[in-house]
Coordinates of C-alpha atoms and ligand atoms in Angstrom, one line a residue:
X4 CA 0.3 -30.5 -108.9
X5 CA -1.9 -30.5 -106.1
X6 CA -3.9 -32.8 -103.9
X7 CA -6.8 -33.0 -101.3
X8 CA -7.1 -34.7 -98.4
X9 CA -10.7 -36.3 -98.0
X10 CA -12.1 -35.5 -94.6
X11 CA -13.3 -39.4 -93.4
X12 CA -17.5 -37.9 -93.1
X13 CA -19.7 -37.0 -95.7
X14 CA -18.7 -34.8 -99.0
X15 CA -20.1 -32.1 -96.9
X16 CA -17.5 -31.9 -95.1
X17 CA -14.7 -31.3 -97.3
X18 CA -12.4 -28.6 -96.0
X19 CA -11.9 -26.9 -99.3
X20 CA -13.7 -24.9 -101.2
X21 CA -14.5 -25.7 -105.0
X22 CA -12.3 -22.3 -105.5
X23 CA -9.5 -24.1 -104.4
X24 CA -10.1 -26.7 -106.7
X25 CA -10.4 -24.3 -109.5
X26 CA -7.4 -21.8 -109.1
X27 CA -4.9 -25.2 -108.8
X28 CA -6.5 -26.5 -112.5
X29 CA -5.2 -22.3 -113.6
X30 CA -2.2 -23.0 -111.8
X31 CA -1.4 -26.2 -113.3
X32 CA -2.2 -24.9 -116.9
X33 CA -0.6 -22.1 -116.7
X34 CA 2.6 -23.8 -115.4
X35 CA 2.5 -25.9 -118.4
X36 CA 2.3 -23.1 -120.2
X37 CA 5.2 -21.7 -118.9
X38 CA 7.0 -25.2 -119.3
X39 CA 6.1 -24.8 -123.1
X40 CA 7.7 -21.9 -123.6
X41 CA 10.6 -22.7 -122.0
X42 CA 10.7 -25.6 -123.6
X43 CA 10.4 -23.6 -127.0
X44 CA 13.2 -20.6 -126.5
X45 CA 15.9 -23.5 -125.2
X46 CA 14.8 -25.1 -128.3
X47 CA 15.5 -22.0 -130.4
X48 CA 18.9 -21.2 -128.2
X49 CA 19.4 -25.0 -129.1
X50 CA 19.0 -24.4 -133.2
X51 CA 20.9 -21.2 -132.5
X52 CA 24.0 -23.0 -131.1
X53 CA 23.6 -25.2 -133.9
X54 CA 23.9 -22.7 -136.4
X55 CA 26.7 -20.9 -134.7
X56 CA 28.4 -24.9 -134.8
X57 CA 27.9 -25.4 -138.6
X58 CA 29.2 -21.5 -139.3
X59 CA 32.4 -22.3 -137.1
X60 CA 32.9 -26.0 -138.1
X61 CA 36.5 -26.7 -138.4
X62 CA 37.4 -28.1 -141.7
X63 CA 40.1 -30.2 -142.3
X64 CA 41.0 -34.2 -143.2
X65 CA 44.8 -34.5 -141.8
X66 CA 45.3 -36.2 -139.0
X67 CA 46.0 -33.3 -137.2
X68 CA 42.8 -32.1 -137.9
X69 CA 41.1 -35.1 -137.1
X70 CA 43.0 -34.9 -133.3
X71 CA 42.3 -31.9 -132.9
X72 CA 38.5 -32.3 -133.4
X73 CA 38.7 -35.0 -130.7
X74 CA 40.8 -33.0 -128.3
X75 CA 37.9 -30.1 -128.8
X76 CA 35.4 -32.8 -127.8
X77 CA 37.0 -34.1 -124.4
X78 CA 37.6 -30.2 -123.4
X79 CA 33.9 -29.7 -124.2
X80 CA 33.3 -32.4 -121.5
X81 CA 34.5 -30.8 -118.7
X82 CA 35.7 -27.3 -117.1
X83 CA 39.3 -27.3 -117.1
X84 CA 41.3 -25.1 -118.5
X85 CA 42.6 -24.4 -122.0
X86 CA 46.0 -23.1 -123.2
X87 CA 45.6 -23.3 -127.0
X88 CA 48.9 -22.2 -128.6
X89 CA 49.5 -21.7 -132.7
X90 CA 51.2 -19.0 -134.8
X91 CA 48.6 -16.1 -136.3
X92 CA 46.0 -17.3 -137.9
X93 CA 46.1 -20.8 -137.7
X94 CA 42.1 -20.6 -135.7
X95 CA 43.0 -20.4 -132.3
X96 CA 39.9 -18.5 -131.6
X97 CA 37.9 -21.0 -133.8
X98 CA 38.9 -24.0 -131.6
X99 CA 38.1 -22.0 -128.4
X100 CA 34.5 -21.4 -129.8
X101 CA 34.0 -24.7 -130.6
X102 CA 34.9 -25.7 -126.9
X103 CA 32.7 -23.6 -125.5
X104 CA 29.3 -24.2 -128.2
X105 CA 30.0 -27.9 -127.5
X106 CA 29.5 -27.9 -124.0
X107 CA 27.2 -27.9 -121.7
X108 CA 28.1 -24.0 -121.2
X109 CA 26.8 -24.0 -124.9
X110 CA 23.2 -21.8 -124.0
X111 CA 25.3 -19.0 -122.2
X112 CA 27.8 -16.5 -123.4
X113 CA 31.2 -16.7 -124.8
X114 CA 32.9 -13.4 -124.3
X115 CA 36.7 -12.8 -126.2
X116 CA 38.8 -10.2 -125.0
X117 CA 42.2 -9.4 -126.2
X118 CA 44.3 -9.0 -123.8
X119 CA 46.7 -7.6 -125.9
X120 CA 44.0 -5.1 -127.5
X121 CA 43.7 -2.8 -124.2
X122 CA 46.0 -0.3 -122.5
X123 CA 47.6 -1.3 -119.3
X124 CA 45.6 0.2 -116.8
X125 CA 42.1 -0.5 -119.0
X126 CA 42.4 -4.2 -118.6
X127 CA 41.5 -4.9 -115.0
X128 CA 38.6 -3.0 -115.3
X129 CA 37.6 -4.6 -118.4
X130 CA 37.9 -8.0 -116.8
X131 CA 36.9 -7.0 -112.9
X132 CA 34.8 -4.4 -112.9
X133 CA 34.3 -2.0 -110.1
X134 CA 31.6 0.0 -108.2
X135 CA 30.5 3.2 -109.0
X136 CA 32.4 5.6 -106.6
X137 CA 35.7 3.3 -106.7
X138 CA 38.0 5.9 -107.9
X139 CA 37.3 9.8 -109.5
X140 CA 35.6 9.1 -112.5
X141 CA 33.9 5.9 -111.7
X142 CA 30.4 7.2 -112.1
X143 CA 28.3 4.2 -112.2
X144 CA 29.0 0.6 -111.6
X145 CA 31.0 -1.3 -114.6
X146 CA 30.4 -5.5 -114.7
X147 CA 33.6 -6.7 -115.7
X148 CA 34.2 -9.9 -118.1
X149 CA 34.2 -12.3 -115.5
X150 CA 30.6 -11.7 -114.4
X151 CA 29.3 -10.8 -117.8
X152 CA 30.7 -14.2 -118.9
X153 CA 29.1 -16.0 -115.3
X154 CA 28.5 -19.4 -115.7
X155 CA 29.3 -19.1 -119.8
X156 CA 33.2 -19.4 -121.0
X157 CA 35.9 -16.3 -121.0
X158 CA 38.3 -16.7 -123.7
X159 CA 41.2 -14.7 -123.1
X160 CA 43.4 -14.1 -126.6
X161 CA 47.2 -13.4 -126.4
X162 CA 47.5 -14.1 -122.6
X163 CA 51.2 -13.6 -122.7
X164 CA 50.1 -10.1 -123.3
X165 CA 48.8 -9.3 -120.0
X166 CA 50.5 -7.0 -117.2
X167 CA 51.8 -8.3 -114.5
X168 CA 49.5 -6.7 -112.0
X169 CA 46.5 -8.0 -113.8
X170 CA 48.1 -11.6 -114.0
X171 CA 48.2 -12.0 -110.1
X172 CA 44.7 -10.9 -109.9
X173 CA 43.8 -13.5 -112.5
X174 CA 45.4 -16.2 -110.7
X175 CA 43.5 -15.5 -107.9
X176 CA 40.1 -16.0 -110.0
X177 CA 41.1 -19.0 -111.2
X178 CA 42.1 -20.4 -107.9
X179 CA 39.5 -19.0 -106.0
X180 CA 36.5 -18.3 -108.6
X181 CA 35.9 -14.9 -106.7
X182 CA 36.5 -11.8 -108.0
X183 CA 38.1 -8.5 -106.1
X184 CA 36.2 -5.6 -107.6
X185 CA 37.9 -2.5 -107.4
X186 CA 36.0 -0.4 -104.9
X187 CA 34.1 -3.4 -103.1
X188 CA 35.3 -5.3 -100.0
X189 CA 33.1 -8.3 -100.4
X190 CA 34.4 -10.6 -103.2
X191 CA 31.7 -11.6 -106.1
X192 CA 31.7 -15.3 -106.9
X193 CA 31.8 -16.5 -110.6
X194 CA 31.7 -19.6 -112.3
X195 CA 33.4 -19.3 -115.2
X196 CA 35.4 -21.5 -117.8
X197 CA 38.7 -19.8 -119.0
X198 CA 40.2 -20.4 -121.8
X199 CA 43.5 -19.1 -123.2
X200 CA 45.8 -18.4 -126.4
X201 CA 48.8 -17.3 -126.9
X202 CA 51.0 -17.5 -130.2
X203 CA 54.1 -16.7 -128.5
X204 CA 56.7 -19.1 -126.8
X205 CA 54.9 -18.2 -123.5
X206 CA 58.0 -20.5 -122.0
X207 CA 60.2 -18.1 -122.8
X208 CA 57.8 -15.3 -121.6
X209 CA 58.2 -17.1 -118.2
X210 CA 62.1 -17.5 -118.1
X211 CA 62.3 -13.5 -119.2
X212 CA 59.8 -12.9 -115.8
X213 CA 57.3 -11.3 -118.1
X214 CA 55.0 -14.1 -117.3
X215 CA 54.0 -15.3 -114.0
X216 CA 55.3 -18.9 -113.6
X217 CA 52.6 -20.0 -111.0
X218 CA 50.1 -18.9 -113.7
X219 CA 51.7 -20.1 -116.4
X220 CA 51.3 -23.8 -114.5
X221 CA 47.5 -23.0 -113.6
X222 CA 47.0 -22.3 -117.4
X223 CA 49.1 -24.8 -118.4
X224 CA 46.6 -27.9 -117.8
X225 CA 45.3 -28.7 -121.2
X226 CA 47.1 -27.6 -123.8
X227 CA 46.0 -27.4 -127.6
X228 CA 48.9 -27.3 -130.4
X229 CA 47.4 -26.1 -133.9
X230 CA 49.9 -27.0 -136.6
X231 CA 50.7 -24.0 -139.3
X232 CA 48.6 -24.5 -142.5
X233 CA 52.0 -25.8 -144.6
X234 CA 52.8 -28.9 -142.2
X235 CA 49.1 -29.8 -142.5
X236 CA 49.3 -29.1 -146.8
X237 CA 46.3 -31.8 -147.4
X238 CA 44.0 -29.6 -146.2
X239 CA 44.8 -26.2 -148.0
X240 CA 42.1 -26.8 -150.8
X241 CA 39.9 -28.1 -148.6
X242 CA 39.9 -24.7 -146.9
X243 CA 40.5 -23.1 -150.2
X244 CA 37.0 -24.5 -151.8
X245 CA 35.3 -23.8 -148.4
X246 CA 36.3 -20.6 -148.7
X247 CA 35.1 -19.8 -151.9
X248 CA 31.8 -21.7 -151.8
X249 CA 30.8 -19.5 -148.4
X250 CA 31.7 -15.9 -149.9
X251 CA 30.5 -17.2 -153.4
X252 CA 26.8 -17.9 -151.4
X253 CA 27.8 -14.5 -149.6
X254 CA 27.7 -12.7 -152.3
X255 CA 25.1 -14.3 -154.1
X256 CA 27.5 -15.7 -156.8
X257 CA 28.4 -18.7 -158.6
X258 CA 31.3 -20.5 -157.3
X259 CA 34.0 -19.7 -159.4
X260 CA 36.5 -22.7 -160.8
X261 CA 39.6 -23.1 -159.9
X262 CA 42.5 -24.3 -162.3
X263 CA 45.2 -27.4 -161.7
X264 CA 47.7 -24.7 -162.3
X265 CA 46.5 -22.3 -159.9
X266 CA 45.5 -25.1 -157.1
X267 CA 49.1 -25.9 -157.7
X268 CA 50.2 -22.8 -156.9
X269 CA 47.9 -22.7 -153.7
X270 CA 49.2 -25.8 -152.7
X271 CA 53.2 -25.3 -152.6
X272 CA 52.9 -21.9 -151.1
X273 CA 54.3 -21.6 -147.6
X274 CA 50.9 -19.9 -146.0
X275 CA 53.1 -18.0 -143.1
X276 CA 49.6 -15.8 -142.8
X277 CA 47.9 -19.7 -142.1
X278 CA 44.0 -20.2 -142.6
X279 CA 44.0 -16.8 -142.2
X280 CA 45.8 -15.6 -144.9
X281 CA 44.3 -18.4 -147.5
X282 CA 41.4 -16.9 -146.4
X283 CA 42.0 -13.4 -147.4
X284 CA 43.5 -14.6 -150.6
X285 CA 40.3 -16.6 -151.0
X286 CA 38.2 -13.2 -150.9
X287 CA 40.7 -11.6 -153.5
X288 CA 40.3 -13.8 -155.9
X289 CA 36.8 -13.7 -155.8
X290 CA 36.8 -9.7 -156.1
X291 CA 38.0 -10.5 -159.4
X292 CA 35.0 -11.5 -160.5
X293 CA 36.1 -14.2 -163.3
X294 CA 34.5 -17.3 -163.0
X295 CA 37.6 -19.4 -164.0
X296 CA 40.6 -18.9 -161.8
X297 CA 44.0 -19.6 -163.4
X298 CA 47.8 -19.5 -162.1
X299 CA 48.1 -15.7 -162.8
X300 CA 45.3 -14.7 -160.4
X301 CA 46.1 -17.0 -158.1
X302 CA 49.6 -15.2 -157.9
X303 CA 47.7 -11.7 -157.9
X304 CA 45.7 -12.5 -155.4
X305 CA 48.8 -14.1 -153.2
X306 CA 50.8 -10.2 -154.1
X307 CA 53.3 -12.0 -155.6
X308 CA 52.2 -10.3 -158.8
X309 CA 51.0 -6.8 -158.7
X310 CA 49.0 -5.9 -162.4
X311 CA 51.1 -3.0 -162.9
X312 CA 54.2 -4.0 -161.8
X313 CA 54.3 -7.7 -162.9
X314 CA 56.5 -6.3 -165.9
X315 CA 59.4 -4.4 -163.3
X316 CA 59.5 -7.2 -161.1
X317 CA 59.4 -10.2 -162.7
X318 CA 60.7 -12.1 -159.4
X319 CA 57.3 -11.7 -157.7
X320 CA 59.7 -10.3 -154.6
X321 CA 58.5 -7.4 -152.2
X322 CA 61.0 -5.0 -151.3
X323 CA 58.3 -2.0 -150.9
X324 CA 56.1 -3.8 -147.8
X325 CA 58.5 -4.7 -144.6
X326 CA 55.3 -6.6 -143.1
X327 CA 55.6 -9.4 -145.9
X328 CA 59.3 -10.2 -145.1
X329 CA 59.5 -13.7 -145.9
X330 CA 61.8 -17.0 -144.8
X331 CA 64.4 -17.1 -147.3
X332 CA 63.6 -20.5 -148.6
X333 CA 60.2 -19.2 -149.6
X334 CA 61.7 -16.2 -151.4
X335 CA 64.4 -18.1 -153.3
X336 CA 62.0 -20.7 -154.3
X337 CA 59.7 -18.1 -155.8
X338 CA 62.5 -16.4 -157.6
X339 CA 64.1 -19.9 -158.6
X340 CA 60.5 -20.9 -160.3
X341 CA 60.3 -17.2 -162.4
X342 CA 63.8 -17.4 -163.6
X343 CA 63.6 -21.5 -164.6
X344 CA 59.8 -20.2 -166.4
X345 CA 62.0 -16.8 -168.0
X346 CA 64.9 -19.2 -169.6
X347 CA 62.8 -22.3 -170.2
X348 CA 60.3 -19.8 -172.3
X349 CA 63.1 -18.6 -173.9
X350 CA 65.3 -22.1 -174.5
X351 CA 64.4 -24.0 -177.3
X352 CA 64.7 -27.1 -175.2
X353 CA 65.4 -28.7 -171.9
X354 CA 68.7 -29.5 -172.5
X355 CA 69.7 -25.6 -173.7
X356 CA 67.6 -24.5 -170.8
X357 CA 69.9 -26.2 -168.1
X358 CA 73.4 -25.6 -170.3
X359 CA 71.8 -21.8 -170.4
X360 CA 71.4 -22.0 -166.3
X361 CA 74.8 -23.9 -166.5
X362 CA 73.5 -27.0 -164.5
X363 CA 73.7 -30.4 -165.4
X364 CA 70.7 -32.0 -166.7
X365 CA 69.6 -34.3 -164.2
X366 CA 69.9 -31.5 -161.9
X367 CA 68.0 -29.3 -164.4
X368 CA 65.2 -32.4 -164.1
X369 CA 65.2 -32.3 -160.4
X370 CA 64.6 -28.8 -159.7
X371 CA 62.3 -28.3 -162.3
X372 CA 60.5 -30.9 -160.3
X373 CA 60.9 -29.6 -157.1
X374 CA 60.0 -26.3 -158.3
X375 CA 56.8 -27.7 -159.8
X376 CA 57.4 -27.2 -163.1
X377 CA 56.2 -30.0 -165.4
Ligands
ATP24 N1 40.3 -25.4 -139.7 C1 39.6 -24.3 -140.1 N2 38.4 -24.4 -140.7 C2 37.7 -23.4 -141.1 N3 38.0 -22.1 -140.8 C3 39.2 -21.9 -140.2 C4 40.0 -23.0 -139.8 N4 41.1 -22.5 -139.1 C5 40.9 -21.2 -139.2 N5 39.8 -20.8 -139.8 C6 39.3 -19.4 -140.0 O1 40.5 -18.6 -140.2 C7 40.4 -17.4 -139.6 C8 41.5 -17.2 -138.6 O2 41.2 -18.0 -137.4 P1 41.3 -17.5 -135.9 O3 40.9 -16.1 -135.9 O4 40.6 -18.5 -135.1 O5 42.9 -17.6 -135.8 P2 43.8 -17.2 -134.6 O6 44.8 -18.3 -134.4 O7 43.0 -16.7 -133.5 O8 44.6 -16.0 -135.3 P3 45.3 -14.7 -134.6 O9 46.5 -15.2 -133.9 O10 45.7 -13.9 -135.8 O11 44.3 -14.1 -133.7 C9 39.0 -17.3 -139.0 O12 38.1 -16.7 -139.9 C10 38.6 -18.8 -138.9 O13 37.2 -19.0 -139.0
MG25 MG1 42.9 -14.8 -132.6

């Protein structure tokens, strides 16, 4: 902390005076102090991080998974950036989160915007700023997401979504790490780590001109695929169980059991919603409130079966909601497994059920199979 210099005479002549000596003992303790208690709030940031890692852990066994979890751990280890691509719901913003909590950004912020969220003209104010005075109406001055997010990680969601305008002013961030504020001459230097999603072919966003190609390359260093949830089917009740244990604790509940029958039925659906979706469907069945989950509210809960309809439309197929528009596949398989379960309920064998559907047997056999149907 401190140190005196002894004068070569007698103690007399010391050039300090004992107040000296005093105030640097308070200075030194209460710099300790101070040490302590920074030592303490990093600590609780530290748990705090910690808990927002456990809470966003990614859950998973496939090998997929398993690369993916090391991929999020190299990007953690450095500041480059991150293109992370994947259809809805398949935890784009998930993986980004984990980036950023496992680095050594981890204590500052993590700000999401979606740059598909905001009007045009709103978004370069929303990620720039300006200063009060900039243009009629600018009444004070507004930090924009780069400098709220300084020195912390920007993660900016459906990229391909952003103008054109406001893509040449993010190249120039990212090239430069300064921000142009609207209404300011001098630029504002940030340090921040950008990361990006997109579930669209942003390729073809490029050839169409609606992307910038030079960004697209700048974005374009480390790129993350995430697989949809039915190429990856090992982990669907996995997620399922996760699922049901955190809004079972949620809600202060029991978890509830789930049924071979109805795992089955988890397990060969097509998920086009992904971890998203399973999610929801997760949360449905729980609003049920039965503590044993079969096959029939496991098709409730996916809409194939609505309650009071389940008698009209025996086929489990939509025709009232144009936003659950299926692949074909997945629409003639669900339709194939009612109609084999209407005639086999109603054949007094196997054999009469396939000369009923007019197939052979062996064929009857093999899509019964297929279908799932023991
Ligand atoms: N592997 C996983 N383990 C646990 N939860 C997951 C996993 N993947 C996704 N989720 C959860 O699924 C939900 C959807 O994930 P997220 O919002 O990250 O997807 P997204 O790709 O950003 O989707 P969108 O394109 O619709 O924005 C979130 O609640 C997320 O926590
Ligand atoms: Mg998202």
């Amino acid at each position: 902390m401190w140190y005196c210099t002894k004068y070569p005479g007698d103690i007399e002549a010391y050039i300090y005076q004992p107040t000296d000596f005093i105030l640097s003992i308070f200075n030194a303790a209460e710099k300790r102090r101070l040490e302590l208690e920074q030592q303490r709030s990093n600590r609780k940031l530290s748990q705090n991080v910690e808990d927002i890692l456990r809470e966003k852990r990614i859950i998973g066994e496939s090998e997929v998974v398993q690369k993916l979890k090391q991929q999020i751990a190299m990007c953690a280890n450095n500041d480059a950036i991150v293109l992370i691509r994947g259809l809805s719901g398949t935890g784009k913003e998930l993986v980004a989160a984990n980036i950023h909590y496992q680095s050594r950004r981890r204590l500052e912020k993590f700000v999401a915007i979606n740059c598909g969220s905001l009007p045009q003209d709103l978004i370069e104010s929303e990620l720039f700023g300006f200063e009060k005075g900039a243009f009629t109406g600018a009444q004070e001055r507004k930090k924009g997401l780069f400098e709220i997010a300084d020195n912390g990680t920007l993660f900016l969601d459906e990229i391909a979504e952003m103008p054109l305008s406001a893509q040449v002013k993010l190249l120039r961030v990212i090239q430069e790490g300064e921000i142009d504020k609207i209404g300011r001459t001098e630029k504002v230097k940030v340090n921040v780590r950008v990361i990006a999603a997109t579930n669209k072919h942003i390729e073809e966003e490029v050839r169409a001109k609606r992307f910038r190609e030079d960004l697209y390359y700048r974005l374009n260093v480390v790129s993350i695929w995430l697989q949809p949830l039915r190429e990856r089917r090992q982990d669907i009740l996995l997620l399922a169980q996760h699922f049901m244990q955190k809004f079972s604790a949620d809600m202060g509940r029991e978890t509830p059991h789930l049924s071979e029958a109805a795992r089955e039925v988890l397990l060969r659906y097509e998920w086009p919603g992904n971890v998203r979706e399973l999610q929801n469907v997760v949360q449905r069945l729980l609003f049920t409130g039965e503590r044993e989950l079969g096959r029939s509210e496991v098709e409730i809960a996916l809409g194939w079966l609505h309650r009071d309809r389940a008698a009209k439309d025996p086929n489990g197929i939509d025709f009232t909601n144009p936003d659950k528009i299926l692949p074909l596949r997945e629409v003639e398989k669900r339709f194939r497994e009612k109609y084999f379960r209407f005639v086999r309920d109603h054949a007094g064998s196997d054999a009469e059920a396939a000369r009923l559907l007019g197939l052979a047997p062996p064929n009857y056999h093999r899509m019964c199979k297929e279908l799932g149907l023991k």
